[in-house]
CSV table of C-alpha atoms and ligand atoms in Angstrom, one decimal:
chain,number,residue,atom,x,y,z
M,22,MET,CA,-38.4,0.1,13.5
M,23,ARG,CA,-37.3,3.1,11.5
M,24,SER,CA,-34.5,2.2,9.1
M,25,ILE,CA,-31.1,2.8,10.6
M,26,GLN,CA,-28.8,5.3,9.0
M,27,MET,CA,-25.3,6.6,9.8
M,28,VAL,CA,-26.8,10.1,10.0
M,29,ASP,CA,-30.4,11.0,9.8
M,30,THR,CA,-30.4,14.6,8.6
M,31,ARG,CA,-34.0,14.2,7.2
M,32,THR,CA,-35.6,13.5,10.6
M,33,GLN,CA,-33.5,16.2,12.1
M,34,TYR,CA,-34.9,18.6,9.5
M,35,HIS,CA,-38.5,17.6,10.1
M,36,ASN,CA,-38.1,18.5,13.8
M,37,ILE,CA,-37.2,22.1,12.8
M,38,LYS,CA,-39.0,22.2,9.5
M,39,ASP,CA,-41.4,25.2,10.0
M,40,GLU,CA,-38.6,27.5,11.2
M,41,VAL,CA,-36.2,26.4,8.5
M,42,ASP,CA,-38.8,26.6,5.7
M,43,LYS,CA,-39.8,30.1,6.6
M,44,ALA,CA,-36.2,31.3,6.9
M,45,VAL,CA,-35.3,29.9,3.5
M,46,ILE,CA,-38.3,31.5,1.8
M,47,ASP,CA,-37.4,34.8,3.4
M,48,VAL,CA,-34.0,34.6,1.8
M,49,MET,CA,-35.6,33.8,-1.6
M,50,GLU,CA,-37.9,36.8,-1.2
M,51,SER,CA,-35.0,39.1,-0.2
M,52,SER,CA,-32.9,37.7,-3.1
M,53,ALA,CA,-29.7,38.5,-1.2
M,54,PHE,CA,-28.3,35.1,-1.9
M,55,ILE,CA,-24.6,36.0,-1.4
M,56,ASN,CA,-23.3,37.9,1.5
M,57,GLY,CA,-26.7,38.8,2.8
M,58,LYS,CA,-27.0,40.2,6.3
M,59,PRO,CA,-27.8,36.7,7.7
M,60,VAL,CA,-24.3,35.5,6.8
M,61,GLN,CA,-22.8,38.1,9.2
M,62,ASP,CA,-25.5,37.5,11.8
M,63,PHE,CA,-24.7,33.8,11.8
M,64,ALA,CA,-20.9,34.5,12.0
M,65,ASN,CA,-21.5,36.8,15.0
M,66,ASN,CA,-23.7,34.2,16.7
M,67,LEU,CA,-21.1,31.5,16.1
M,68,SER,CA,-18.4,33.7,17.5
M,69,LEU,CA,-20.5,34.3,20.7
M,70,TYR,CA,-21.2,30.5,21.0
M,71,LEU,CA,-17.5,29.6,20.7
M,72,GLY,CA,-16.2,32.5,22.6
M,73,VAL,CA,-13.9,33.6,19.8
M,74,LYS,CA,-13.3,37.1,18.4
M,75,HIS,CA,-13.6,36.5,14.7
M,76,THR,CA,-15.6,34.0,12.6
M,77,ILE,CA,-15.0,34.1,8.8
M,78,PRO,CA,-17.5,32.0,6.9
M,79,CYS,CA,-16.4,30.3,3.7
M,80,ALA,CA,-17.5,27.7,1.2
M,81,ASN,CA,-16.4,24.4,2.9
M,82,GLY,CA,-14.0,23.0,5.5
M,83,THR,CA,-11.3,22.2,2.9
M,84,ASP,CA,-11.3,25.8,1.8
M,85,ALA,CA,-11.1,26.9,5.4
M,86,LEU,CA,-7.9,25.0,5.9
M,87,GLN,CA,-6.4,26.2,2.6
M,88,ILE,CA,-7.3,29.9,3.4
M,89,ALA,CA,-5.7,29.5,6.8
M,90,MET,CA,-2.5,28.3,5.4
M,91,MET,CA,-2.5,31.0,2.7
M,92,ALA,CA,-3.2,33.8,5.2
M,93,LEU,CA,-0.3,32.6,7.4
M,94,GLY,CA,2.0,33.2,4.4
M,95,LEU,CA,3.4,29.7,4.4
M,96,GLN,CA,5.8,29.2,1.5
M,97,PRO,CA,6.5,26.3,-0.8
M,98,GLY,CA,8.7,23.8,0.9
M,99,ASP,CA,7.6,24.8,4.4
M,100,GLU,CA,6.9,21.7,6.5
M,101,VAL,CA,3.5,21.2,8.2
M,102,ILE,CA,3.1,18.5,10.8
M,103,THR,CA,-0.2,16.7,10.6
M,104,PRO,CA,-1.6,13.3,11.6
M,105,SER,CA,-1.7,10.6,9.0
M,106,PHE,CA,-4.9,9.2,10.6
M,107,THR,CA,-7.4,11.8,9.4
M,108,TYR,CA,-9.7,12.7,6.5
M,109,ILE,CA,-7.8,13.5,3.4
M,110,ALA,CA,-8.9,17.2,3.3
M,111,THR,CA,-6.5,18.0,6.2
M,112,THR,CA,-3.4,16.9,4.4
M,113,GLU,CA,-4.4,17.5,0.8
M,114,VAL,CA,-4.5,21.3,1.1
M,115,ILE,CA,-0.9,21.2,2.5
M,116,ALA,CA,0.3,19.5,-0.7
M,117,LEU,CA,-1.9,21.7,-2.9
M,118,LEU,CA,-0.1,24.8,-1.6
M,119,LYS,CA,3.2,23.1,-2.3
M,120,LEU,CA,4.0,22.8,1.4
M,121,LYS,CA,5.3,19.5,2.7
M,122,PRO,CA,3.0,17.4,4.8
M,123,VAL,CA,5.0,15.7,7.6
M,124,PHE,CA,2.8,12.8,8.8
M,125,VAL,CA,3.1,11.9,12.5
M,126,GLU,CA,1.6,9.3,14.8
M,127,VAL,CA,-1.6,9.5,16.8
M,128,ASP,CA,-2.3,8.5,20.3
M,129,SER,CA,-3.7,4.9,20.4
M,130,LYS,CA,-6.5,5.9,22.8
M,131,THR,CA,-7.7,9.2,21.6
M,132,PHE,CA,-6.9,8.7,17.9
M,133,CYS,CA,-5.6,12.3,17.9
M,134,ILE,CA,-2.1,13.6,17.1
M,135,ASP,CA,0.6,12.6,19.6
M,136,PRO,CA,2.5,15.7,21.0
M,137,VAL,CA,5.6,13.6,21.6
M,138,ALA,CA,5.6,12.6,17.9
M,139,ILE,CA,5.1,16.3,16.9
M,140,GLU,CA,8.2,17.4,18.8
M,141,LYS,CA,10.3,14.6,17.2
M,142,ALA,CA,9.2,15.7,13.7
M,143,ILE,CA,10.2,19.4,14.1
M,144,THR,CA,13.0,20.6,11.8
M,145,SER,CA,14.3,24.0,10.8
M,146,LYS,CA,11.7,24.0,8.0
M,147,THR,CA,8.7,23.3,10.2
M,148,LYS,CA,6.2,26.2,10.2
M,149,ALA,CA,2.9,24.8,11.4
M,150,ILE,CA,1.1,22.1,13.2
M,151,VAL,CA,-2.4,20.9,12.2
M,152,PRO,CA,-4.0,18.9,15.0
M,153,VAL,CA,-7.3,17.3,14.1
M,154,HIS,CA,-10.0,16.8,16.8
M,155,LEU,CA,-10.9,13.4,15.3
M,156,TYR,CA,-14.4,11.9,15.7
M,157,GLY,CA,-15.3,14.8,18.1
M,158,HIS,CA,-12.5,14.2,20.7
M,159,ALA,CA,-10.0,17.0,21.3
M,160,ALA,CA,-6.4,16.7,20.5
M,161,LYS,CA,-4.0,17.5,23.4
M,162,MET,CA,-4.1,21.2,22.8
M,163,GLU,CA,-2.4,22.4,25.9
M,164,GLU,CA,0.8,20.4,25.1
M,165,ILE,CA,0.5,21.3,21.4
M,166,MET,CA,0.4,25.0,22.1
M,167,ALA,CA,3.4,24.8,24.5
M,168,ILE,CA,5.4,23.0,21.7
M,169,ALA,CA,4.3,25.6,19.2
M,170,LYS,CA,5.3,28.4,21.4
M,171,LYS,CA,8.7,26.9,22.2
M,172,HIS,CA,9.5,26.3,18.5
M,173,ASN,CA,7.7,29.4,17.2
M,174,LEU,CA,5.2,27.5,15.1
M,175,TYR,CA,1.6,28.2,14.0
M,176,VAL,CA,-1.2,26.0,15.1
M,177,ILE,CA,-4.2,25.5,12.8
M,178,GLU,CA,-6.9,23.3,14.4
M,179,ASP,CA,-9.0,21.1,12.1
M,180,ASN,CA,-12.2,21.3,14.0
M,181,ALA,CA,-14.4,19.9,11.3
M,182,GLN,CA,-15.5,17.0,13.5
M,183,ALA,CA,-15.7,18.7,16.9
M,184,ILE,CA,-17.6,21.9,16.8
M,185,GLY,CA,-18.9,22.6,20.3
M,186,CYS,CA,-16.3,20.5,22.1
M,187,ASP,CA,-15.0,21.9,25.4
M,188,TYR,CA,-11.3,21.6,26.2
M,189,THR,CA,-10.3,21.8,29.8
M,190,PHE,CA,-6.8,23.1,30.7
M,191,THR,CA,-4.8,22.0,33.7
M,192,ASP,CA,-5.8,25.2,35.6
M,193,GLY,CA,-9.5,24.2,35.1
M,194,SER,CA,-10.2,26.9,32.5
M,195,LYS,CA,-12.2,25.9,29.4
M,196,LYS,CA,-12.1,26.8,25.8
M,197,LYS,CA,-14.0,25.5,22.8
M,198,THR,CA,-11.9,23.5,20.3
M,199,GLY,CA,-11.2,25.6,17.2
M,200,THR,CA,-10.5,28.7,19.3
M,201,ILE,CA,-7.2,27.6,21.0
M,202,GLY,CA,-4.8,27.6,18.1
M,203,HIS,CA,-3.8,30.6,16.0
M,204,ILE,CA,-6.5,29.6,13.6
M,205,GLY,CA,-9.4,27.1,13.8
M,206,CYS,CA,-11.2,25.6,10.8
M,207,THR,CA,-14.6,23.9,10.5
M,208,SER,CA,-16.9,22.3,8.0
M,209,PHE,CA,-20.7,22.5,7.8
M,210,TYR,CA,-20.9,19.5,5.5
M,211,PRO,CA,-24.5,18.1,6.0
M,212,SER,CA,-23.3,15.1,8.1
M,213,LYS,CA,-21.1,17.2,10.5
M,214,ASN,CA,-22.4,18.0,14.0
M,215,LEU,CA,-23.5,21.5,12.8
M,216,GLY,CA,-24.5,20.6,9.2
M,217,ALA,CA,-25.9,22.8,6.5
M,218,PHE,CA,-28.2,21.7,3.7
M,219,GLY,CA,-25.2,21.9,1.3
M,220,ASP,CA,-21.6,22.9,1.7
M,221,GLY,CA,-20.2,25.4,4.1
M,222,GLY,CA,-17.3,26.2,6.4
M,223,ALA,CA,-15.8,28.7,8.7
M,224,ILE,CA,-12.4,30.0,10.0
M,225,PHE,CA,-11.9,31.2,13.6
M,226,THR,CA,-9.2,33.4,15.1
M,227,ASN,CA,-8.7,35.7,18.1
M,228,ASP,CA,-6.0,37.7,16.2
M,229,ASP,CA,-7.3,40.9,14.6
M,230,GLU,CA,-4.5,41.1,12.0
M,231,LEU,CA,-4.9,37.5,11.0
M,232,ALA,CA,-8.7,38.0,10.7
M,233,VAL,CA,-8.1,40.8,8.1
M,234,LYS,CA,-5.8,38.5,6.2
M,235,LEU,CA,-8.2,35.6,6.3
M,236,LYS,CA,-11.1,37.7,5.1
M,237,MET,CA,-9.0,39.1,2.3
M,238,THR,CA,-7.7,35.7,1.2
M,239,ALA,CA,-11.3,34.3,1.1
M,240,ASN,CA,-12.3,37.2,-1.1
M,241,HIS,CA,-9.9,37.4,-4.0
M,242,GLY,CA,-7.2,39.1,-1.9
M,243,GLN,CA,-9.4,42.2,-1.9
M,244,SER,CA,-8.7,45.1,0.6
M,245,LYS,CA,-11.4,47.3,-0.8
M,246,ARG,CA,-13.7,46.8,-3.7
M,247,TYR,CA,-11.7,46.1,-6.9
M,248,TYR,CA,-8.3,46.5,-5.1
M,249,HIS,CA,-6.6,43.2,-4.8
M,250,ASP,CA,-3.5,43.2,-2.7
M,251,VAL,CA,-2.6,39.5,-2.5
M,252,VAL,CA,-3.5,36.3,-4.5
M,253,GLY,CA,-6.6,34.9,-2.8
M,254,CYS,CA,-9.5,32.7,-3.7
M,255,ASN,CA,-13.2,32.9,-3.8
M,256,SER,CA,-14.8,31.1,-0.9
M,257,ARG,CA,-18.2,32.2,0.4
M,258,LEU,CA,-21.0,30.8,2.6
M,259,ASP,CA,-24.3,31.5,0.8
M,260,THR,CA,-27.2,33.1,2.6
M,261,ILE,CA,-29.6,30.2,2.5
M,262,GLN,CA,-27.0,28.0,4.3
M,263,ALA,CA,-26.3,30.8,6.8
M,264,VAL,CA,-30.0,31.0,7.9
M,265,ILE,CA,-30.3,27.3,8.2
M,266,LEU,CA,-27.1,27.1,10.2
M,267,ASP,CA,-28.2,29.9,12.5
M,268,ILE,CA,-31.3,27.9,13.4
M,269,LYS,CA,-29.4,24.7,13.9
M,270,LEU,CA,-26.7,26.5,16.0
M,271,LYS,CA,-29.4,27.2,18.7
M,272,HIS,CA,-29.9,23.4,18.9
M,273,LEU,CA,-26.2,22.5,18.8
M,274,ASP,CA,-25.8,21.9,22.6
M,275,GLU,CA,-28.9,19.7,22.6
M,276,TYR,CA,-27.6,17.8,19.5
M,277,ILE,CA,-24.4,17.1,21.4
M,278,VAL,CA,-26.4,15.8,24.4
M,279,ALA,CA,-28.3,13.5,22.1
M,280,ARG,CA,-25.1,12.2,20.5
M,281,ARG,CA,-23.5,11.6,23.9
M,282,LYS,CA,-26.6,9.6,25.0
M,283,VAL,CA,-26.2,7.3,22.0
M,284,ALA,CA,-22.5,6.9,22.9
M,285,ASP,CA,-23.4,6.1,26.6
M,286,TYR,CA,-25.8,3.5,25.4
M,287,TYR,CA,-23.2,1.8,23.2
M,288,ASP,CA,-20.6,2.1,25.9
M,289,LYS,CA,-22.8,0.3,28.4
M,290,ALA,CA,-23.8,-2.4,25.9
M,291,PHE,CA,-20.2,-3.2,25.0
M,292,ALA,CA,-18.7,-2.8,28.5
M,293,GLY,CA,-16.5,-5.6,29.6
M,294,ASN,CA,-16.3,-7.3,26.1
M,295,LYS,CA,-12.6,-8.1,25.7
M,296,LYS,CA,-12.8,-7.9,21.9
M,297,ILE,CA,-14.2,-4.3,21.9
M,298,GLN,CA,-12.5,-1.1,23.0
M,299,THR,CA,-15.1,1.6,23.3
M,300,PRO,CA,-14.1,5.2,22.6
M,301,TYR,CA,-11.8,6.7,25.2
M,302,ARG,CA,-12.8,10.0,26.8
M,303,ALA,CA,-9.7,11.9,28.1
M,304,PRO,CA,-10.4,14.1,31.1
M,305,TYR,CA,-9.4,17.3,29.1
M,306,SER,CA,-12.0,16.7,26.3
M,307,HIS,CA,-15.7,16.7,26.3
M,308,HIS,CA,-16.4,14.2,23.6
M,309,VAL,CA,-19.0,15.5,21.1
M,310,PHE,CA,-19.1,12.1,19.2
M,311,HIS,CA,-19.1,13.1,15.6
M,312,GLN,CA,-18.4,9.4,15.2
M,313,TYR,CA,-18.7,6.5,17.6
M,314,THR,CA,-15.7,4.4,16.7
M,315,LEU,CA,-14.9,1.0,18.2
M,316,LEU,CA,-11.5,-0.6,18.2
M,317,LEU,CA,-11.7,-4.3,17.6
M,318,GLU,CA,-9.2,-6.9,18.8
M,319,GLY,CA,-9.3,-10.4,17.4
M,320,VAL,CA,-12.4,-9.7,15.3
M,321,ASP,CA,-12.7,-9.9,11.5
M,322,ARG,CA,-13.5,-6.2,11.2
M,323,ASP,CA,-14.5,-6.3,7.5
M,324,GLY,CA,-16.6,-9.4,8.2
M,325,LEU,CA,-18.5,-7.5,10.9
M,326,ASN,CA,-18.9,-4.6,8.5
M,327,GLN,CA,-20.4,-7.0,5.9
M,328,PHE,CA,-22.6,-8.9,8.5
M,329,LEU,CA,-24.1,-5.6,9.7
M,330,ALA,CA,-24.8,-4.5,6.2
M,331,GLU,CA,-26.8,-7.7,5.7
M,332,GLN,CA,-28.8,-6.8,8.7
M,333,GLN,CA,-29.5,-3.3,7.3
M,334,VAL,CA,-27.2,-1.8,9.9
M,335,PRO,CA,-24.8,0.6,8.2
M,336,SER,CA,-21.2,0.9,9.6
M,337,MET,CA,-18.2,2.7,8.2
M,338,ILE,CA,-14.4,2.4,8.2
M,339,TYR,CA,-13.0,5.9,8.9
M,340,TYR,CA,-10.5,5.7,7.3
M,341,PRO,CA,-9.4,2.6,5.4
M,342,VAL,CA,-6.1,4.1,4.1
M,343,PRO,CA,-4.1,6.5,6.2
M,344,GLY,CA,-2.7,9.6,4.6
M,345,HIS,CA,0.9,8.5,4.4
M,346,LYS,CA,-0.1,5.5,2.3
M,347,GLN,CA,-2.3,7.5,-0.2
M,348,LYS,CA,-0.9,7.6,-3.7
M,349,MET,CA,-1.3,11.4,-3.9
M,350,PHE,CA,1.6,11.7,-1.4
M,351,ALA,CA,4.0,9.4,-3.2
M,352,GLN,CA,5.9,12.5,-4.2
M,353,PHE,CA,6.9,13.0,-0.6
M,354,ASN,CA,7.9,9.4,-0.2
M,355,ALA,CA,5.4,9.3,2.6
M,356,ALA,CA,4.7,5.6,2.4
M,357,SER,CA,8.2,4.8,3.6
M,358,GLN,CA,7.3,6.4,7.0
M,359,VAL,CA,6.8,4.0,9.8
M,360,LEU,CA,3.6,4.8,11.7
M,361,PRO,CA,2.7,1.6,13.5
M,362,VAL,CA,-0.1,3.0,15.7
M,363,THR,CA,-1.8,4.6,12.7
M,364,ASP,CA,-1.5,1.3,10.7
M,365,TRP,CA,-2.8,-0.7,13.7
M,366,LEU,CA,-5.8,1.6,14.1
M,367,THR,CA,-6.5,1.6,10.4
M,368,GLU,CA,-7.0,-2.2,10.5
M,369,ARG,CA,-9.2,-2.2,13.6
M,370,VAL,CA,-11.6,0.7,13.7
M,371,ILE,CA,-15.2,0.6,12.8
M,372,SER,CA,-17.8,3.4,13.3
M,373,LEU,CA,-21.4,2.7,14.2
M,374,PRO,CA,-24.4,4.9,13.4
M,375,ILE,CA,-24.6,7.9,15.6
M,376,HIS,CA,-26.9,11.0,15.2
M,377,THR,CA,-29.4,13.1,17.0
M,378,GLU,CA,-32.5,11.2,16.1
M,379,MET,CA,-31.7,7.6,17.2
M,380,ASP,CA,-34.2,5.7,19.4
M,381,GLU,CA,-33.7,2.9,21.8
M,382,GLU,CA,-35.2,0.2,19.5
M,383,GLN,CA,-32.6,1.0,16.9
M,384,LEU,CA,-29.8,1.0,19.5
M,385,LEU,CA,-30.9,-2.3,20.9
M,386,PHE,CA,-30.9,-3.8,17.4
M,387,ILE,CA,-27.5,-2.5,16.5
M,388,THR,CA,-25.8,-3.5,19.7
M,389,SER,CA,-27.3,-7.0,19.7
M,390,LYS,CA,-26.2,-7.5,16.1
M,391,VAL,CA,-22.7,-6.4,16.8
M,392,LEU,CA,-22.5,-8.7,19.8
M,393,GLU,CA,-24.0,-11.6,17.9
M,394,TYR,CA,-21.2,-11.4,15.4
M,395,ILE,CA,-18.4,-10.7,17.9
M,396,ASN,CA,-19.4,-13.5,20.3
M,397,LYS,CA,-20.2,-16.1,17.7
V,219,PLP,C1,-15.2,17.1,6.7
V,219,PLP,C2,-13.8,17.3,7.1
V,219,PLP,C3,-13.0,18.3,6.4
V,219,PLP,C4,-13.5,18.9,5.1
V,219,PLP,O1,-14.7,19.6,5.1
V,219,PLP,P1,-15.5,19.8,3.8
V,219,PLP,O2,-16.5,20.8,4.2
V,219,PLP,O3,-16.0,18.5,3.3
V,219,PLP,O4,-14.5,20.4,2.8
V,219,PLP,C5,-11.7,18.5,6.8
V,219,PLP,N1,-11.2,17.8,7.9
V,219,PLP,C6,-11.9,16.9,8.5
V,219,PLP,C7,-11.3,16.2,9.7
V,219,PLP,C8,-13.2,16.6,8.1
V,219,PLP,O5,-13.9,15.6,8.8
């Protein structure tokens, strides 16, 4: 059996090696390492794939979120509503810009921000909502957009874990996550569903005026060369990453199918086990399974994590400490917030290996080891 990894970017590379190697060598020959034509080509192709008007490439997903908040002109003290149950990047940039993160509860089934909790947290200082499509499952965007409209708030989607995910509205129409809010942000970190061979990120919007501001903000606030109108930052996707991403974009749908096959296998293997809750798939979201995360009941979760490691089966706890309990947010007295669903999930989630290159032998081994521990 091939060794089991959380993600196997190496085998994925080997399957597209010839094309990737040639494209990278071409960039080296052209020596247009920054802002080469392939960067714009990739941005255009990604816009077409997502059905969005503007794609602004940048250096990573964290920058994408920061640039989004800067371009919206959010001011120190403005409140931004965000889930506590997410990767730290989502909430860190809020504090970095001297905005106030307001942590709210997630839905216990989808692990995504709860629209009811959002509405309760709105004050006169609230300016934006940052839903996260956690693990590859969409947040309830239709409700979130309705709340935003009613209260005149911006919505910035953190789509770092859900690129390619289809959201279905109640009228049956579909949109890709990351293109529904005022701005969408994503990451091309190597382990993400569309991963580069280094860092990368992108920002999406359908708003022409916002697109200009986002581009300016990502490029030293520059309106034309050497004329800087606003304070921005320097955040670029390099050309080598763009050509690699452009090749992988053509495979993204097939990568999603491969991930969903793994999820289906796990679902079947764990079906009916009272101690395991397999990932919920809401009817409005096409799950793209960035992570396959179980919710355990009456199981020593950390014991399982340890047992699997001894069997050479990696597993991960995403995330062991929720945002509101992180020391960095002590200044906001965040830990005093009562978020029972978030705390409950934090103690019970465990993510199993999922990627595009898994075989049945590996899946059989993983599921049998999980069940061996759980049923002992
Ligand atoms: C990965 C990730 C980010 C940050 O992306 P980087 O490219 O690592 O900066 C932000 N939010 C979520 C939910 C992520 O998973």
